[in-house]
């Protein structure tokens, strides 16, 4: 179902590669082109991806609680692991909301992987 509301606001944050493990976005750690999904009461509402500065944003109706999921297993960086928060999910109930940042890391043993096909 489609919710029509005259009162909307944004949920935003940054996706970053937590290189120093401090769970804080530091300059130079931004990651572009990582997709994120938004859910309300378990129902998929939409998706977006981080821009060149690692920033993402959703424009949503107010008065609802949302779960933002980072899809660390996609984008041109390949498989990444959520580190901050470990769940890769942030719950937001007050709109507008900023600073909903996702730290990710390259897992141990991260390596190049390829496939070959033919016919």
C-alpha atoms as a printed R data frame, in Angstrom:
    type eleno elety resid chain resno      x       y       z
1   ATOM     1    CA   UNK     A     1  0.000   0.000   0.000
2   ATOM     2    CA   UNK     A     2  1.098   3.544  -0.629
3   ATOM     3    CA   UNK     A     3  1.110   6.008   2.238
4   ATOM     4    CA   UNK     A     4  0.349   9.595   1.240
5   ATOM     5    CA   UNK     A     5  1.369  12.183   3.797
6   ATOM     6    CA   UNK     A     6  1.710  15.938   3.713
7   ATOM     7    CA   UNK     A     7  4.363  15.784   6.446
8   ATOM     8    CA   UNK     A     8  7.640  14.236   5.345
9   ATOM     9    CA   UNK     A     9 11.235  14.473   6.439
10  ATOM    10    CA   UNK     A    10 14.593  12.939   5.703
11  ATOM    11    CA   UNK     A    11 16.613  10.156   7.266
12  ATOM    12    CA   UNK     A    12 20.277  10.507   6.358
13  ATOM    13    CA   UNK     A    13 23.730   9.297   7.223
14  ATOM    14    CA   UNK     A    14 27.077   8.183   5.853
15  ATOM    15    CA   UNK     A    15 28.425   4.769   4.889
16  ATOM    16    CA   UNK     A    16 32.107   4.561   5.774
17  ATOM    17    CA   UNK     A    17 34.990   2.092   5.825
18  ATOM    18    CA   UNK     A    18 35.942   2.104   9.523
19  ATOM    19    CA   UNK     A    19 39.663   1.815   8.802
20  ATOM    20    CA   UNK     A    20 40.775   2.648  12.360
21  ATOM    21    CA   UNK     A    21 38.018   0.672  14.124
22  ATOM    22    CA   UNK     A    22 36.722   3.623  16.189
23  ATOM    23    CA   UNK     A    23 33.060   3.395  15.025
24  ATOM    24    CA   UNK     A    24 33.187   7.064  14.029
25  ATOM    25    CA   UNK     A    25 33.118   8.383  10.462
26  ATOM    26    CA   UNK     A    26 36.482  10.043   9.846
27  ATOM    27    CA   UNK     A    27 37.424  12.024   6.738
28  ATOM    28    CA   UNK     A    28 38.667   9.737   3.972
29  ATOM    29    CA   UNK     A    29 36.610   6.721   5.095
30  ATOM    30    CA   UNK     A    30 33.520   7.381   2.929
31  ATOM    31    CA   UNK     A    31 32.323   4.631   0.570
32  ATOM    32    CA   UNK     A    32 30.226   5.455  -2.512
33  ATOM    33    CA   UNK     A    33 27.685   3.231  -4.263
34  ATOM    34    CA   UNK     A    34 26.641   1.087  -1.289
35  ATOM    35    CA   UNK     A    35 22.919   0.334  -1.337
36  ATOM    36    CA   UNK     A    36 20.609   0.695   1.639
37  ATOM    37    CA   UNK     A    37 17.012  -0.407   2.155
38  ATOM    38    CA   UNK     A    38 14.283   1.073   4.336
39  ATOM    39    CA   UNK     A    39 11.544  -0.931   6.060
40  ATOM    40    CA   UNK     A    40  8.487   0.021   8.114
41  ATOM    41    CA   UNK     A    41  6.869  -2.643  10.332
42  ATOM    42    CA   UNK     A    42  8.880  -5.269   8.434
43  ATOM    43    CA   UNK     A    43  7.589  -4.096   5.046
44  ATOM    44    CA   UNK     A    44 10.081  -3.013   2.376
45  ATOM    45    CA   UNK     A    45  9.541   0.665   1.559
46  ATOM    46    CA   UNK     A    46 12.399   1.508  -0.819
47  ATOM    47    CA   UNK     A    47 16.133   1.707  -1.408
48  ATOM    48    CA   UNK     A    48 18.875   4.203  -2.142
49  ATOM    49    CA   UNK     A    49 22.655   4.171  -2.413
50  ATOM    50    CA   UNK     A    50 25.450   6.249  -0.969
51  ATOM    51    CA   UNK     A    51 26.767   9.086  -3.138
52  ATOM    52    CA   UNK     A    52 30.406   9.932  -3.940
53  ATOM    53    CA   UNK     A    53 30.823  11.214  -0.348
54  ATOM    54    CA   UNK     A    54 29.261   8.098   1.209
55  ATOM    55    CA   UNK     A    55 26.087  10.050   2.082
56  ATOM    56    CA   UNK     A    56 22.615   8.527   1.742
57  ATOM    57    CA   UNK     A    57 19.130   9.917   2.353
58  ATOM    58    CA   UNK     A    58 15.506   8.747   2.418
59  ATOM    59    CA   UNK     A    59 12.512  11.119   2.289
60  ATOM    60    CA   UNK     A    60  9.732   9.545   4.393
61  ATOM    61    CA   UNK     A    61  6.429  10.375   6.128
62  ATOM    62    CA   UNK     A    62  6.765  11.364   9.795
63  ATOM    63    CA   UNK     A    63  5.065   9.534  12.666
64  ATOM    64    CA   UNK     A    64  6.425   6.095  11.723
65  ATOM    65    CA   UNK     A    65  9.385   4.018  12.897
66  ATOM    66    CA   UNK     A    66 11.787   2.858  10.189
67  ATOM    67    CA   UNK     A    67 14.588   0.295   9.999
68  ATOM    68    CA   UNK     A    68 17.485   1.201   7.709
69  ATOM    69    CA   UNK     A    69 19.553  -1.769   6.456
70  ATOM    70    CA   UNK     A    70 22.980  -1.406   4.845
71  ATOM    71    CA   UNK     A    71 23.587  -3.951   2.058
72  ATOM    72    CA   UNK     A    72 27.278  -4.416   2.626
73  ATOM    73    CA   UNK     A    73 27.435  -7.386   0.244
74  ATOM    74    CA   UNK     A    74 26.933  -5.316  -2.887
75  ATOM    75    CA   UNK     A    75 28.358  -2.371  -4.706
76  ATOM    76    CA   UNK     A    76 31.642  -2.410  -6.520
77  ATOM    77    CA   UNK     A    77 33.530  -2.972  -3.274
78  ATOM    78    CA   UNK     A    78 32.214  -6.550  -3.099
79  ATOM    79    CA   UNK     A    79 31.597  -8.258   0.243
80  ATOM    80    CA   UNK     A    80 31.872  -5.955   3.247
81  ATOM    81    CA   UNK     A    81 30.943  -6.675   6.862
82  ATOM    82    CA   UNK     A    82 28.881  -4.265   8.981
83  ATOM    83    CA   UNK     A    83 30.907  -3.164  12.018
84  ATOM    84    CA   UNK     A    84 29.002  -0.204  13.491
85  ATOM    85    CA   UNK     A    85 26.372  -1.275  14.280
86  ATOM    86    CA   UNK     A    86 27.223  -4.976  13.971
87  ATOM    87    CA   UNK     A    87 23.654  -5.770  12.912
88  ATOM    88    CA   UNK     A    88 23.881  -3.447   9.893
89  ATOM    89    CA   UNK     A    89 20.481  -2.046  10.949
90  ATOM    90    CA   UNK     A    90 19.587   1.343  12.445
91  ATOM    91    CA   UNK     A    91 16.084   2.026  13.800
92  ATOM    92    CA   UNK     A    92 14.805   5.596  13.426
93  ATOM    93    CA   UNK     A    93 11.600   6.860  15.037
94  ATOM    94    CA   UNK     A    94 12.036  10.645  14.975
95  ATOM    95    CA   UNK     A    95 11.937  12.348  11.581
96  ATOM    96    CA   UNK     A    96 13.936  14.271  10.377
97  ATOM    97    CA   UNK     A    97 16.992  12.311  11.508
98  ATOM    98    CA   UNK     A    98 20.671  12.788  10.616
99  ATOM    99    CA   UNK     A    99 23.883  11.025  11.616
100 ATOM   100    CA   UNK     A   100 22.576   7.517  10.948
101 ATOM   101    CA   UNK     A   101 26.031   6.295   9.963
102 ATOM   102    CA   UNK     A   102 27.042   2.755   9.005
103 ATOM   103    CA   UNK     A   103 30.606   1.569   9.518
104 ATOM   104    CA   UNK     A   104 31.735  -1.392   7.435
105 ATOM   105    CA   UNK     A   105 35.001  -3.304   7.169
106 ATOM   106    CA   UNK     A   106 36.613  -5.685   4.730
107 ATOM   107    CA   UNK     A   107 36.456  -9.134   6.364
108 ATOM   108    CA   UNK     A   108 39.624 -11.103   7.133
109 ATOM   109    CA   UNK     A   109 40.753 -13.065   4.119
110 ATOM   110    CA   UNK     A   110 39.040 -10.668   1.718
111 ATOM   111    CA   UNK     A   111 40.247 -11.648  -1.733
112 ATOM   112    CA   UNK     A   112 39.480 -11.283  -5.404
113 ATOM   113    CA   UNK     A   113 36.957 -13.782  -6.683
114 ATOM   114    CA   UNK     A   114 35.954 -14.441 -10.255
115 ATOM   115    CA   UNK     A   115 33.768 -16.673 -12.356
116 ATOM   116    CA   UNK     A   116 34.168 -18.137 -15.814
117 ATOM   117    CA   UNK     A   117 31.391 -19.276 -18.110
118 ATOM   118    CA   UNK     A   118 31.178 -20.432 -21.676
119 ATOM   119    CA   UNK     A   119 28.876 -22.000 -24.224
